[in-house]
Amino acid sequence: MAQVLEFKLPDLGEGLTEAEIVRWLVEVGDVVAIDQPVVEVETAKAMVEVPCPYGGVVTARFGEEGTELPVGAPLLTVAVGAPEGLETSGPVTPGPSGARNGSAPSGPSSPSSSSGSSATESSGGSGNVLVGYGTGAPAARRRRIRPDRLDRTPTLSGALTVEAPVPEAPVSEAPESGAPGVPVPAASSTAAPGSVAPVSDGPVPVVSPLVRRLARQHDIDLRRLTGSGPDGLILRADVDCAIRQAEETEAAKTRTARAAAAPTGASPAAASPAASAAPAAERIPLRGVRGAVADKLSRSRTEIPDATCWVDADATELMAVRAAMNAATGPSAWPKVSVLALLARICTAALARFPELNSTVDTEAREIVRLPGVHLGFAAQTERGLVVPVVRDAHTRNTESIGAEIARLTELARTGKLSPAQLTGGTFTLNNYGVFGVDGSTPIINHPEAAMLGVGRIMPKPWVYQGELAVRQVVQLSLSFDHRVCDGGTAGGFLRYVADCVEQPAVLLRTL
């Protein structure tokens, strides 16, 4: 007989507590292999494909695309092993075709109440969630159908063991016939979906966490519903029907109230402006990357007593040096150097002279922790929002190496393939907001770092050069720093050194 195992959202590391379902990679009824990716989720750090540690038939999915689930919440259930009543001649082959041809049950079953570890051992699952392949899938057992097993249905308590498919269409799929998107209740149901029943003090016959959450979101009392599923089980179709009834009732009350409030004899054209409701404000959930950015910036403003200083610098010589580097041909030709790579190399040289800014504050121990290496973060704007990839060991790299790593990480950021490890662990951040066409800003420090350098756009401006007024390439540099780790003299010295290197790149030759 088949055993239904519940796969829960695993701990994705880096202290993440929830993830949003971006795209399901399997449907109910599909056959999956051990360690096959089943869902793509988005965390506050990156997008990750989550593999399932069990091999078998997907019987239920919990959560639609766009739903945010906490770590440990059920993702899906898998029927492991061949169900009785079906005769198989070989191992189960992954893919949706087998499930559609009737080689595995397609109805949803109740989630397993057994622990994940014992379920894994009994089913031969890998137990690997994000890493680890090579474990074999459990072999399907050859059984013959027995007539006395045909009418059995799974029970709602104890270890969930499936002996025959439940004739209930999954609510997460549209039926093959009929109106699209309408859930099909079980054939054995006699009660109308969403029927109101007397309030009972006993347990509510609901298995799916998705159904419970849907009812909570719409203030539906499950004790008042009569389930249309087997043995009175409340299905999503019942809750959807109750929601529609509640909305229709509320709409009828609103129409009645508006009609009563309208003055007698007033024309519809005159009454329509007063009767029309003001447009509702749009509410956007703070989750995913946007939520992580909000949490980090709020914590930075709350914990860090930051200060900002800025200076204008003549970047004409820096731009000329870059042009000379990129114009080289023949054996001396090198990959193109970006302005951001040059500024990053200037930052690592400045941090070597002013290590106070490459530190963090341990608030519990009341200590300043000076860090031995520079892991340089740089702000990158993507379709998913603002991310800060980190160039590891930037203090050991030259301009070319830093530029190549920035280009590689930027491409991963644009495609949403940055791993959590590539977005954490920075010690200092460089923010080039000049690409947005702005001159200056007061950057918010990337907690728990101690400083951030902001760079505005480089543009022609009138400038006094060698005693005469000239048009030069000018840039504004802004430094936000944690006043706990240093005073204004240190911060000013750091910023002045950066400006000197921008104005006279030859200053860098002393540290190369």
XYZ file of C-alpha atoms in Angstrom, residues 88-334:
247
model
C 3.001 -2.097 -11.603
C 5.741 -3.880 -13.435
C 8.642 -1.551 -12.788
C 9.832 1.434 -10.868
C 7.946 4.692 -11.062
C 9.214 7.027 -13.769
C 9.163 10.790 -13.032
C 7.057 12.996 -15.238
C 3.475 14.111 -15.613
C 2.572 11.619 -18.346
C 2.535 8.629 -16.065
C 0.173 10.291 -13.650
C -2.232 11.287 -16.407
C -2.388 7.738 -17.754
C -3.610 6.405 -14.449
C -0.404 4.847 -13.202
C -0.660 6.687 -9.895
C -3.486 8.204 -7.845
C -4.269 11.817 -8.592
C -6.654 12.692 -5.771
C -5.441 14.671 -2.786
C -4.933 12.925 0.505
C -4.584 14.140 4.033
C -1.167 15.362 5.148
C 0.877 13.004 7.216
C 0.964 13.545 10.962
C 4.116 11.506 11.420
C 7.491 13.195 11.860
C 9.632 13.987 8.839
C 12.552 11.846 9.973
C 10.606 8.665 10.537
C 8.738 9.186 7.296
C 11.952 9.547 5.410
C 13.416 6.372 6.850
C 10.339 4.318 6.148
C 9.942 5.555 2.606
C 13.519 5.446 1.464
C 13.552 9.201 0.835
C 16.860 10.968 0.669
C 16.248 13.431 3.465
C 18.238 15.917 1.390
C 16.484 19.200 0.845
C 18.754 21.701 -0.858
C 21.936 19.694 -1.254
C 22.718 16.058 -1.920
C 21.886 13.669 -4.701
C 22.580 10.073 -5.475
C 20.131 8.280 -3.217
C 17.919 5.802 -4.958
C 14.161 6.054 -5.196
C 12.123 3.345 -3.404
C 11.229 0.450 -5.654
C 7.553 0.073 -6.462
C 5.982 -3.089 -5.045
C 4.019 -5.454 -7.255
C 0.532 -6.054 -5.889
C -2.726 -7.303 -7.299
C -6.104 -5.678 -6.800
C -8.406 -7.118 -4.168
C -12.163 -6.525 -4.564
C -12.687 -5.948 -0.846
C -10.278 -2.934 -0.993
C -12.036 -1.001 -3.767
C -14.453 0.979 -1.589
C -12.041 1.967 1.138
C -11.108 5.607 1.676
C -8.312 7.075 3.764
C -9.107 7.916 7.384
C -8.564 11.323 8.926
C -6.548 10.266 11.974
C -3.459 8.251 12.716
C -0.748 7.518 10.178
C -2.098 8.337 6.753
C -2.102 5.217 4.596
C -3.764 5.341 1.194
C -5.483 2.129 0.081
C -7.530 3.574 -2.803
C -7.556 6.927 -4.589
C -10.003 9.469 -3.235
C -12.417 10.524 -6.003
C -11.984 14.211 -5.306
C -10.457 16.591 -7.836
C -7.607 18.675 -6.425
C -8.654 22.220 -5.669
C -5.376 23.662 -6.936
C -6.050 22.473 -10.489
C -8.732 23.514 -12.963
C -10.955 20.552 -13.969
C -10.541 19.159 -17.431
C -14.186 19.843 -18.241
C -16.625 22.473 -17.088
C -15.948 26.016 -15.977
C -12.224 26.665 -15.498
C -11.015 27.292 -11.990
C -14.138 25.860 -10.254
C -13.255 23.158 -7.678
C -15.097 19.855 -8.084
C -16.384 18.392 -4.788
C -16.237 14.687 -4.059
C -18.738 12.489 -5.860
C -19.905 11.014 -2.554
C -20.939 14.419 -1.167
C -24.635 15.106 -0.659
C -24.433 18.500 1.084
C -24.199 21.665 -0.964
C -20.802 23.374 -0.706
C -20.723 26.089 1.931
C -23.992 25.017 3.581
C -24.496 26.495 7.043
C -24.642 23.951 9.812
C -25.398 24.327 13.540
C -22.376 25.343 15.600
C -20.606 22.281 16.976
C -18.269 22.110 19.951
C -16.374 19.164 18.484
C -13.326 19.219 16.210
C -13.743 20.967 12.860
C -13.425 18.427 9.982
C -10.714 20.306 8.065
C -7.433 18.747 6.976
C -5.852 21.295 4.622
C -3.943 24.209 6.247
C -4.735 26.183 3.081
C -8.471 25.850 3.755
C -8.038 26.954 7.368
C -5.988 29.987 6.383
C -8.440 30.957 3.631
C -11.250 30.838 6.184
C -9.286 32.958 8.665
C -8.501 35.583 6.019
C -12.210 36.026 5.234
C -13.574 35.600 8.809
C -15.418 32.396 7.954
C -16.461 30.272 10.960
C -15.646 26.720 9.885
C -17.873 25.309 12.637
C -20.902 26.705 10.796
C -20.096 24.988 7.490
C -21.254 21.590 6.321
C -18.473 19.899 4.418
C -19.165 18.380 1.017
C -16.230 15.975 1.224
C -16.099 12.407 2.509
C -17.476 12.097 6.072
C -18.338 15.804 6.075
C -14.793 16.960 5.312
C -14.712 20.717 4.620
C -13.076 21.413 1.282
C -11.849 24.613 -0.305
C -14.946 24.644 -2.500
C -17.067 24.917 0.663
C -15.050 27.884 1.946
C -15.097 29.585 -1.477
C -18.883 29.201 -1.599
C -19.208 30.691 1.892
C -16.990 33.617 0.887
C -19.142 34.320 -2.171
C -22.300 34.198 -0.072
C -20.798 36.611 2.463
C -19.737 39.010 -0.296
C -23.185 38.911 -1.893
C -24.821 39.594 1.470
C -22.502 42.517 2.148
C -23.095 43.936 -1.343
C -26.857 43.714 -0.836
C -26.575 45.576 2.482
C -24.478 48.288 0.822
C -26.990 48.736 -1.990
C -29.844 48.961 0.516
C -27.995 51.544 2.609
C -27.186 53.674 -0.440
C -30.780 53.551 -1.650
C -32.044 54.629 1.763
C -29.540 57.500 1.938
C -30.413 58.864 -1.538
C -32.839 61.859 -1.444
C -36.378 61.220 -2.693
C -36.950 62.272 -6.270
C -33.269 62.813 -7.007
C -32.177 61.781 -10.457
C -29.646 58.951 -10.817
C -27.176 61.352 -12.394
C -27.351 63.691 -9.392
C -27.117 60.890 -6.831
C -24.248 59.013 -8.443
C -21.389 61.299 -7.243
C -22.482 61.034 -3.624
C -23.163 57.331 -3.867
C -19.832 56.496 -5.464
C -17.273 55.406 -2.885
C -13.812 56.926 -2.763
C -11.130 54.751 -4.363
C -9.434 52.487 -1.852
C -5.728 52.869 -1.151
C -3.479 50.153 -2.532
C -1.786 47.959 0.066
C 1.463 46.267 -0.932
C 2.833 43.565 1.405
C 6.373 44.139 2.668
C 7.872 40.762 1.877
C 10.628 39.170 -0.135
C 13.451 41.500 -1.109
C 11.398 44.632 -0.347
C 10.634 43.359 3.153
C 14.253 42.440 3.827
C 15.439 45.883 2.701
C 12.826 47.563 4.900
C 13.850 45.538 7.955
C 17.562 46.162 7.473
C 17.237 49.900 6.852
C 14.875 50.327 9.807
C 17.309 48.501 12.054
C 20.153 50.639 10.757
C 18.299 53.859 11.558
C 17.288 52.528 14.971
C 20.649 51.185 16.156
C 23.336 53.214 14.367
C 24.033 56.865 15.275
C 25.116 57.772 11.761
C 26.596 60.997 10.418
C 27.320 62.093 6.860
C 30.052 64.203 5.304
C 30.585 64.979 1.626
C 32.976 66.645 -0.770
C 33.104 67.591 -4.456
C 36.051 66.188 -6.396
C 37.525 66.849 -9.822
C 37.370 63.463 -11.571
C 38.863 64.673 -14.861
C 42.196 62.908 -14.331
C 40.490 59.685 -13.200
C 38.368 59.615 -16.350
C 41.471 60.248 -18.476
C 43.320 57.363 -16.806
C 40.359 55.056 -17.405
C 40.191 56.082 -21.060
C 43.904 55.352 -21.453
C 43.510 51.911 -19.849
C 40.627 50.981 -22.127
C 42.320 52.339 -25.250
C 45.320 50.011 -24.961
C 45.685 47.568 -27.857
C 47.950 44.709 -28.779
C 49.739 42.619 -26.149
C 49.144 45.285 -23.488
C 45.383 45.268 -24.015
C 43.314 44.331 -20.977
